[in-house]
Coordinates of C-alpha atoms and ligand atoms in Angstrom, one line a residue:
Chain N
X1 CA 149.4 -8.0 90.6
X2 CA 151.7 -9.6 88.0
X3 CA 155.3 -10.0 89.1
X4 CA 158.1 -7.8 88.2
X5 CA 161.8 -7.0 88.9
X6 CA 162.4 -4.3 91.4
X7 CA 165.4 -2.0 91.3
X8 CA 166.3 1.0 93.5
X9 CA 169.1 3.1 91.9
X10 CA 170.9 5.7 94.0
X11 CA 171.4 8.4 91.3
X12 CA 169.2 10.1 88.7
X13 CA 171.5 8.9 85.9
X14 CA 171.2 5.2 87.0
X15 CA 167.5 5.6 87.2
X16 CA 167.2 7.2 83.7
X17 CA 169.4 4.3 82.4
X18 CA 167.1 1.7 84.1
X19 CA 164.0 3.4 82.7
X20 CA 165.4 3.2 79.2
X21 CA 164.7 -0.5 79.0
X22 CA 161.5 -1.8 77.5
X23 CA 158.7 -2.4 80.1
X24 CA 160.4 -0.4 82.9
X25 CA 158.3 2.2 85.0
X26 CA 159.1 4.7 87.6
X27 CA 157.8 4.0 91.2
X28 CA 157.4 7.1 93.5
X29 CA 155.5 6.5 96.8
X30 CA 153.4 3.8 95.0
X31 CA 150.1 5.2 96.4
X32 CA 148.6 5.3 92.9
X33 CA 150.7 2.9 91.0
X34 CA 150.5 -0.1 93.3
X35 CA 146.6 0.0 93.5
X36 CA 146.6 0.3 89.7
X37 CA 148.9 -2.8 89.4
X38 CA 146.8 -4.8 91.8
X39 CA 143.9 -4.2 89.5
X40 CA 146.1 -5.3 86.6
X41 CA 145.6 -1.9 84.9
X42 CA 149.4 -1.6 84.7
X43 CA 151.9 -4.5 84.5
X44 CA 155.5 -3.2 84.2
X45 CA 158.3 -5.7 83.9
X46 CA 160.6 -3.6 86.0
X47 CA 159.8 -1.1 88.7
X48 CA 162.4 1.6 89.2
X49 CA 162.0 3.0 92.6
X50 CA 163.0 6.7 92.8
X51 CA 162.9 7.0 96.6
X52 CA 166.6 6.0 97.2
X53 CA 168.0 8.9 95.4
X54 CA 169.2 11.7 97.7
X55 CA 169.4 14.4 94.9
X56 CA 165.5 14.0 94.5
X57 CA 164.6 14.3 98.2
X58 CA 163.8 17.5 100.3
X59 CA 163.1 21.1 100.0
X60 CA 165.5 24.0 99.4
X61 CA 165.5 27.7 98.5
X62 CA 167.0 28.9 95.3
X63 CA 168.9 32.1 94.8
X64 CA 165.9 33.8 93.3
X65 CA 163.8 32.9 96.2
X66 CA 161.9 30.1 94.6
X67 CA 161.1 27.0 96.6
X68 CA 162.6 23.9 95.1
X69 CA 161.1 20.5 96.0
X70 CA 162.8 17.2 95.0
X71 CA 160.7 15.1 92.8
X72 CA 160.5 12.1 95.2
X73 CA 159.8 14.2 98.3
X74 CA 156.7 12.9 100.2
X75 CA 153.7 15.2 100.8
X76 CA 154.3 15.1 104.6
X77 CA 157.8 16.6 104.2
X78 CA 156.5 19.3 102.0
X79 CA 153.8 20.0 104.6
X80 CA 156.3 20.4 107.3
X81 CA 159.4 22.0 105.6
X82 CA 157.5 24.4 103.1
X83 CA 155.2 25.9 105.9
X84 CA 157.5 28.8 106.7
X85 CA 158.2 29.7 103.0
X86 CA 154.9 29.1 101.1
X87 CA 152.1 28.4 103.6
X88 CA 149.3 27.8 100.8
X89 CA 151.5 25.1 99.2
X90 CA 152.3 23.4 102.5
X91 CA 148.6 23.6 103.5
X92 CA 147.7 21.8 100.2
X93 CA 150.2 19.1 100.9
X94 CA 149.0 18.7 104.5
X95 CA 145.4 17.8 103.3
X96 CA 146.2 15.2 100.6
X97 CA 144.7 11.9 101.6
X98 CA 145.6 10.8 105.2
X99 CA 148.9 10.7 107.2
X100 CA 149.9 7.3 105.9
X101 CA 149.4 8.3 102.2
X102 CA 151.3 11.6 102.8
X103 CA 154.3 9.6 104.3
X104 CA 154.7 7.7 101.1
X105 CA 153.0 9.7 98.2
X106 CA 155.4 12.0 96.3
X107 CA 155.1 15.3 94.4
X108 CA 156.6 13.8 91.3
X109 CA 154.2 10.8 91.3
X110 CA 151.3 13.1 91.7
X111 CA 152.3 15.4 88.8
X112 CA 153.3 12.4 86.6
X113 CA 149.9 10.9 87.1
X114 CA 148.0 14.2 86.7
X115 CA 144.7 12.8 88.0
X116 CA 142.0 15.3 87.2
X117 CA 141.1 15.5 90.8
X118 CA 144.6 15.7 92.4
X119 CA 145.6 18.7 94.4
X120 CA 149.3 19.3 93.3
X121 CA 148.5 20.1 89.7
X122 CA 146.5 23.2 90.7
X123 CA 149.4 24.5 92.9
X124 CA 151.9 24.0 90.0
X125 CA 149.7 25.6 87.4
X126 CA 148.5 28.3 89.9
X127 CA 152.1 29.3 90.9
X128 CA 153.4 29.1 87.3
X129 CA 155.9 26.7 88.6
X130 CA 158.6 24.8 86.6
X131 CA 158.7 21.1 86.3
X132 CA 162.4 20.1 86.1
X133 CA 163.1 16.6 84.7
X134 CA 166.3 14.7 83.9
X135 CA 166.5 16.2 80.5
X136 CA 164.7 19.6 80.6
X137 CA 162.7 22.3 82.3
X138 CA 158.9 22.5 81.5
X139 CA 156.8 25.5 82.3
X140 CA 153.5 24.6 84.1
X141 CA 151.5 26.1 81.2
X142 CA 153.0 23.5 78.8
X143 CA 153.1 20.6 81.2
X144 CA 149.5 19.7 81.8
X145 CA 147.8 18.3 78.6
X146 CA 144.5 16.9 79.7
X147 CA 143.4 14.3 82.4
X148 CA 146.2 11.7 83.0
X149 CA 148.2 13.4 80.2
X150 CA 151.4 15.4 80.5
X151 CA 154.3 16.7 78.4
X152 CA 156.5 13.9 79.9
X153 CA 158.2 11.6 77.5
X154 CA 158.4 7.8 78.2
X155 CA 160.9 7.2 81.0
X156 CA 161.4 10.9 81.7
X157 CA 161.9 11.6 85.4
X158 CA 160.5 14.6 87.4
X159 CA 163.6 15.4 89.5
X160 CA 162.4 18.7 91.0
X161 CA 159.6 21.2 90.9
X162 CA 160.4 25.0 91.3
X163 CA 157.7 27.3 92.8
X164 CA 158.1 31.1 92.6
X165 CA 156.6 32.4 95.9
X166 CA 153.6 34.7 95.6
X167 CA 152.6 37.6 97.8
X168 CA 149.6 35.9 98.9
X169 CA 147.9 32.5 98.0
X170 CA 145.3 30.0 99.1
X171 CA 144.2 26.5 98.2
X172 CA 140.5 25.7 98.9
X173 CA 139.4 22.1 98.5
X174 CA 135.9 20.8 98.4
X175 CA 136.5 17.3 99.5
X176 CA 134.8 14.3 98.0
X177 CA 134.3 12.7 101.3
X178 CA 134.9 9.0 100.4
X179 CA 138.2 9.5 98.3
X180 CA 139.4 12.7 100.0
X181 CA 140.4 14.0 96.6
X182 CA 139.1 17.3 95.4
X183 CA 135.5 17.3 94.1
X184 CA 136.6 20.9 93.1
X185 CA 139.8 22.6 94.3
X186 CA 140.9 26.1 93.5
X187 CA 144.4 27.5 93.9
X188 CA 144.6 31.3 93.8
X189 CA 148.1 33.0 93.8
X190 CA 148.8 36.8 93.8
X191 CA 152.1 37.8 92.3
X192 CA 153.5 41.4 91.7
X193 CA 152.7 40.9 87.9
X194 CA 149.2 39.5 88.3
X195 CA 146.9 36.8 89.8
X196 CA 146.8 33.2 88.7
X197 CA 143.7 30.9 89.3
X198 CA 144.0 27.2 88.8
X199 CA 141.0 24.8 89.1
X200 CA 141.3 21.0 89.7
X201 CA 138.6 18.3 90.0
X202 CA 136.1 20.2 87.8
X203 CA 137.0 19.8 84.1
X204 CA 137.1 16.8 81.8
X205 CA 140.3 18.4 80.6
X206 CA 142.0 18.2 83.9
X207 CA 143.5 21.1 85.7
X208 CA 142.9 24.5 84.0
X209 CA 143.4 28.3 84.5
X210 CA 140.2 30.4 84.9
X211 CA 141.6 33.4 83.0
X212 CA 138.5 35.6 83.4
X213 CA 138.8 35.4 87.1
X214 CA 142.5 36.0 86.8
X215 CA 141.9 39.3 84.9
X216 CA 139.2 40.5 87.4
X217 CA 141.3 39.6 90.4
X218 CA 144.5 41.2 89.0
X219 CA 142.5 44.5 88.8
X220 CA 140.9 44.1 92.2
X221 CA 142.1 41.3 94.5
X222 CA 138.8 40.8 96.5
X223 CA 136.1 38.1 96.5
X224 CA 133.6 40.6 95.2
X225 CA 135.7 41.1 92.0
X226 CA 134.3 37.8 90.6
X227 CA 130.7 38.4 91.3
X228 CA 128.8 37.7 88.1
X229 CA 131.6 35.6 86.6
X230 CA 130.8 32.0 85.8
X231 CA 132.4 29.0 84.1
X232 CA 130.2 27.1 81.6
X233 CA 128.9 23.7 82.9
X234 CA 129.8 22.3 79.3
X235 CA 133.0 20.3 79.6
X236 CA 132.8 19.9 83.5
X237 CA 133.0 16.4 85.0
X238 CA 129.4 15.1 85.8
X239 CA 129.3 12.0 88.0
X240 CA 127.5 10.4 90.9
X241 CA 129.3 12.8 93.3
X242 CA 128.2 16.0 91.6
X243 CA 126.7 17.2 88.3
X244 CA 128.4 19.3 85.8
X245 CA 126.4 22.4 86.8
X246 CA 127.2 21.7 90.6
X247 CA 130.9 21.6 89.8
X248 CA 130.7 24.8 87.6
X249 CA 129.0 26.5 90.6
X250 CA 131.7 25.3 93.0
X251 CA 134.4 26.8 90.9
X252 CA 133.0 30.2 91.7
X253 CA 132.4 29.5 95.4
X254 CA 135.8 27.9 96.0
X255 CA 137.6 30.8 94.1
X256 CA 135.9 33.3 96.3
X257 CA 136.9 31.4 99.4
X258 CA 140.5 31.2 98.2
X259 CA 140.7 34.9 97.6
X260 CA 139.2 35.6 101.1
X261 CA 141.6 33.2 102.8
X262 CA 144.7 34.1 100.8
X263 CA 147.7 34.9 103.2
Chain L
X1 CA 163.1 -14.0 94.1
X2 CA 165.5 -11.6 95.9
X3 CA 166.7 -11.3 99.5
X4 CA 165.2 -8.6 101.7
X5 CA 166.5 -7.6 105.1
X6 CA 165.1 -5.2 107.6
X7 CA 164.7 -4.8 111.3
X8 CA 161.2 -5.7 112.7
X9 CA 160.3 -4.8 116.3
X10 CA 164.0 -4.5 117.1
X11 CA 165.1 -7.8 115.6
X12 CA 166.9 -8.5 112.3
X13 CA 164.5 -10.2 109.8
X14 CA 165.2 -11.3 106.3
X15 CA 163.6 -13.6 103.6
X16 CA 163.3 -14.3 100.0
X17 CA 160.5 -12.3 98.3
X18 CA 159.2 -11.6 94.8
X19 CA 159.2 -8.1 93.4
X20 CA 155.5 -7.9 94.0
X21 CA 155.5 -9.2 97.6
X22 CA 153.8 -6.5 99.8
X23 CA 155.2 -5.4 103.1
X24 CA 152.2 -6.7 104.7
X25 CA 152.5 -10.1 103.1
X26 CA 156.2 -10.3 104.2
X27 CA 155.1 -9.5 107.8
X28 CA 152.2 -11.9 107.9
X29 CA 153.3 -14.8 105.8
X30 CA 157.1 -14.9 106.1
X31 CA 157.4 -13.6 109.6
X32 CA 154.0 -14.8 110.9
X33 CA 153.3 -11.5 112.5
X34 CA 149.6 -11.6 111.9
X35 CA 148.6 -8.7 114.1
X36 CA 148.8 -6.4 111.1
X37 CA 145.5 -6.9 109.3
X38 CA 144.5 -6.5 105.7
X39 CA 140.9 -5.0 105.5
X40 CA 140.7 -3.5 102.0
X41 CA 144.0 -4.2 100.3
X42 CA 143.3 -0.8 98.4
X43 CA 144.9 1.7 100.8
X44 CA 141.6 2.9 102.2
X45 CA 141.0 1.3 105.6
X46 CA 144.2 1.6 107.6
X47 CA 144.0 -1.9 109.1
X48 CA 147.5 -2.6 107.8
X49 CA 149.2 0.5 109.2
X50 CA 152.8 -0.1 110.6
X51 CA 155.7 2.3 111.2
X52 CA 158.6 2.3 108.7
X53 CA 161.5 4.4 110.1
X54 CA 159.1 5.9 112.6
X55 CA 156.5 6.9 110.1
X56 CA 152.9 5.5 109.7
X57 CA 152.4 3.7 106.4
X58 CA 149.9 1.4 104.9
X59 CA 151.8 -1.9 104.6
X60 CA 149.3 -3.1 101.9
X61 CA 150.6 -0.2 99.7
X62 CA 154.3 -0.6 100.0
X63 CA 156.5 -3.4 98.6
X64 CA 158.6 -5.6 101.0
X65 CA 161.6 -4.6 98.8
X66 CA 161.0 -0.9 99.5
X67 CA 161.6 -1.7 103.2
X68 CA 165.1 -3.0 102.7
X69 CA 167.2 -1.8 105.5
X70 CA 164.3 -0.1 107.2
X71 CA 163.2 -0.2 110.9
X72 CA 159.7 -1.6 110.9
X73 CA 157.4 -1.6 114.0
X74 CA 154.2 -3.6 114.1
X75 CA 151.5 -4.0 116.8
X76 CA 153.5 -7.0 118.1
X77 CA 156.3 -4.6 119.0
X78 CA 154.1 -2.2 121.0
X79 CA 153.7 -3.8 124.4
X80 CA 156.1 -2.9 127.3
X81 CA 159.2 -5.0 127.8
X82 CA 157.4 -7.1 130.5
X83 CA 154.6 -8.0 128.1
X84 CA 152.0 -5.6 129.7
X85 CA 150.0 -3.3 127.5
X86 CA 151.6 0.1 126.7
X87 CA 149.9 3.3 127.5
X88 CA 148.0 3.6 124.2
X89 CA 147.0 0.0 124.2
X90 CA 145.8 0.1 127.8
X91 CA 143.8 3.3 127.1
X92 CA 142.0 1.5 124.3
X93 CA 141.0 -1.2 126.7
X94 CA 140.1 1.2 129.6
X95 CA 137.9 3.3 127.3
X96 CA 136.3 0.7 125.2
X97 CA 138.2 1.8 122.1
X98 CA 137.4 -1.5 120.4
X99 CA 134.7 -3.9 119.8
X100 CA 135.6 -6.6 117.3
X101 CA 139.2 -5.4 117.2
X102 CA 139.8 -5.8 113.5
X103 CA 140.9 -2.2 113.0
X104 CA 142.6 -1.8 116.4
X105 CA 146.2 -2.8 115.4
X106 CA 146.1 -0.1 112.7
X107 CA 144.3 2.4 115.0
X108 CA 147.0 1.9 117.8
X109 CA 149.8 2.3 115.3
X110 CA 148.2 5.6 113.9
X111 CA 147.5 6.9 117.4
X112 CA 151.2 6.2 118.4
X113 CA 152.5 8.0 115.3
X114 CA 150.2 10.9 116.1
X115 CA 151.3 11.2 119.8
X116 CA 155.0 11.0 118.7
X117 CA 154.4 13.9 116.4
X118 CA 151.9 15.9 118.6
X119 CA 152.0 14.7 122.3
X120 CA 148.9 16.6 123.2
X121 CA 146.4 16.6 120.4
X122 CA 142.9 18.1 120.4
X123 CA 139.8 16.1 119.6
X124 CA 139.8 17.7 116.1
X125 CA 143.4 16.8 115.5
X126 CA 142.9 13.2 116.5
X127 CA 139.9 12.8 114.3
X128 CA 141.8 14.4 111.3
X129 CA 144.8 12.2 111.9
X130 CA 142.6 9.1 111.9
X131 CA 141.1 9.9 108.5
X132 CA 142.7 7.0 106.8
X133 CA 141.6 4.5 109.6
X134 CA 138.2 3.0 109.3
X135 CA 136.3 1.3 112.2
X136 CA 133.0 -0.4 111.5
X137 CA 132.2 -1.0 115.1
X138 CA 132.8 1.8 117.6
X139 CA 131.6 4.9 115.9
X140 CA 135.1 6.3 116.8
X141 CA 134.0 8.2 119.9
X142 CA 135.7 5.9 122.3
X143 CA 138.8 5.6 120.1
X144 CA 139.2 9.4 120.2
X145 CA 138.7 9.3 123.9
X146 CA 141.2 6.5 124.5
X147 CA 143.8 8.6 122.6
X148 CA 143.1 11.7 124.6
X149 CA 143.4 9.6 127.8
X150 CA 146.7 8.2 126.5
X151 CA 147.9 11.7 126.0
X152 CA 147.2 12.3 129.7
X153 CA 144.1 14.4 129.2
X154 CA 141.2 14.2 131.6
X155 CA 138.3 12.4 129.8
X156 CA 136.2 11.7 132.9
X157 CA 133.7 14.4 131.8
X158 CA 133.3 13.1 128.2
X159 CA 130.1 11.0 128.0
X160 CA 130.4 7.4 127.1
X161 CA 128.7 6.7 123.9
Ligands
FAD1 C1 143.6 7.0 100.2 C2 144.2 7.9 99.3 C3 143.8 9.2 99.2 C4 144.4 10.2 98.4 N1 144.0 11.5 98.4 C5 144.5 12.4 97.6 C6 144.2 13.8 97.6 O1 143.3 14.2 98.4 N2 144.7 14.7 96.7 C7 145.7 14.3 95.9 O2 146.2 15.0 95.1 N3 146.2 12.9 95.8 C8 145.6 12.0 96.6 N4 146.0 10.8 96.6 C9 147.1 10.3 95.6 C10 148.4 10.5 96.2 O3 148.8 11.9 96.4 C11 149.4 9.8 95.4 O4 150.5 9.6 96.3 C12 149.9 10.4 94.2 O5 148.9 10.8 93.3 C13 151.0 9.6 93.4 O6 152.1 9.8 94.0 P1 153.1 8.5 94.3 O7 154.4 9.1 94.7 O8 152.4 7.6 95.2 O9 153.3 7.9 92.8 P2 153.2 6.4 92.3 O10 152.0 5.8 92.6 O11 154.6 5.7 92.7 O12 153.3 6.7 90.7 C14 152.3 7.3 90.0 C15 152.7 7.5 88.6 O13 153.7 8.5 88.4 C16 155.0 7.9 87.8 N5 156.1 8.5 88.5 C17 156.2 8.5 90.0 N6 157.3 9.3 90.3 C18 157.7 9.9 89.2 C19 158.7 10.9 88.9 N7 159.4 11.4 89.8 N8 158.9 11.2 87.6 C20 158.2 10.6 86.6 N9 157.1 9.8 86.8 C21 156.9 9.4 88.1 C22 154.8 6.4 88.0 O14 155.5 5.7 87.0 C23 153.3 6.2 87.9 O15 152.9 6.3 86.6 C24 145.4 9.8 97.5 C25 145.8 8.4 97.5 C26 145.2 7.5 98.4 C27 145.7 6.1 98.3
FES2 S1 144.5 -3.1 104.1 FE1 145.9 -1.5 103.8 S2 144.6 0.2 104.0 FE2 143.2 -1.4 104.1
FES3 S1 136.5 -2.5 116.5 FE1 135.5 -3.5 114.8 S2 136.3 -2.4 113.1 FE2 136.9 -1.2 114.8

């Protein structure tokens, strides 16, 4: 790892100012960025830690009932504090990596990184959540723009994520056993105005909505409703862990499991 | 170089570190607390697990500077005040929860974090909690048994393997 300066501001405004300098990069829990820097795939001149900013920590409930999670909140805190309000989201957080990763890794870091196999992007897209930054609010449908690509500008900070709470939801992850990331993960959420289905781990384009399944499930919320529906293998990720066809098949299987488990 | 200060095993510790100095390097190289091991350096194996403000973290994937002001506990701070092994450590010895011992500091730190959160875990809960701790020797069976014993559970009927 190349050397860098380390700063740990106490407010979002100070962090934004620090990130305005050439060569500066945000540091959340470091669970992705530090390994990347060790491999010299990233070499920022200044790391701006976001974990000392009280306004970016913790979970709260907005007046409209939405669950708001501070951008630097670790997965373990989400798992514990969201459980009573949005169990499917808490369940997702409680199965990311292992306990030590969950004590450091943050929701903002996961979403900024937008790994095509990460768990949180499916919850954000599947809930139609809003990504709040230091400058604007971004709807989930506009935020994800392909693997490792998002709507964030250089130096923009995810300060909060707002999740409308569904009637029922579930996240089902088929784990890649070595990395513990999703080989395929499906987040299904049933709202009064329809069902959303978001798939992670499967597509070369990163997380995506399976709209055909959404229509079928909005008409009839049962696992049988998606019998006969398939996603094309074309455009799926094919690697040593699973072929394109295997992942395409898993999308259907995991969607059915999520519908059956939704609570 | 910048000055970093924290509490390690109840004692004030400080030193000059670079931005890139990892917490595990600070513990091993500045403080000579070499009980915390580096197995993979890629956040996979858990040999480097320590407690920061009571939470298990991988010290190879945290900067020393990020621990500024924190309470850090390492394997050297686990024994009882008189120097005898604490309950978890003694259970690892009694139930053969180690062979070469390389993973053991991380295992003991993870096990202690688990028992602090969940004083009476099931076998399934123990195995799930240890997902980030790899052992190349024991096959895990006796580690799980040791943790159940440390929690006060009767393990006499579980076969030795
Ligand atoms: C062993 C292991 C297993 C894992 N398993 C899983 C898994 O099963 N599922 C899963 O989803 N993830 C998994 N992860 C990834 C983990 O969830 C990471 O914590 C997460 O992807 C990155 O979050 P972080 O806070 O550590 O971000 P960092 O590593 O600090 O940063 C990642 C990127 O985000 C940027 N960034 C950080 N915070 C912000 C912010 N608030 N605003 C804007 N940009 C920001 C950084 O500049 C950097 O580019 C695993 C990681 C490890 C090491
Ligand atoms: S050395 Fe830190 S996880 Fe392996
Ligand atoms: S006892 Fe040898 S690695 Fe666990």
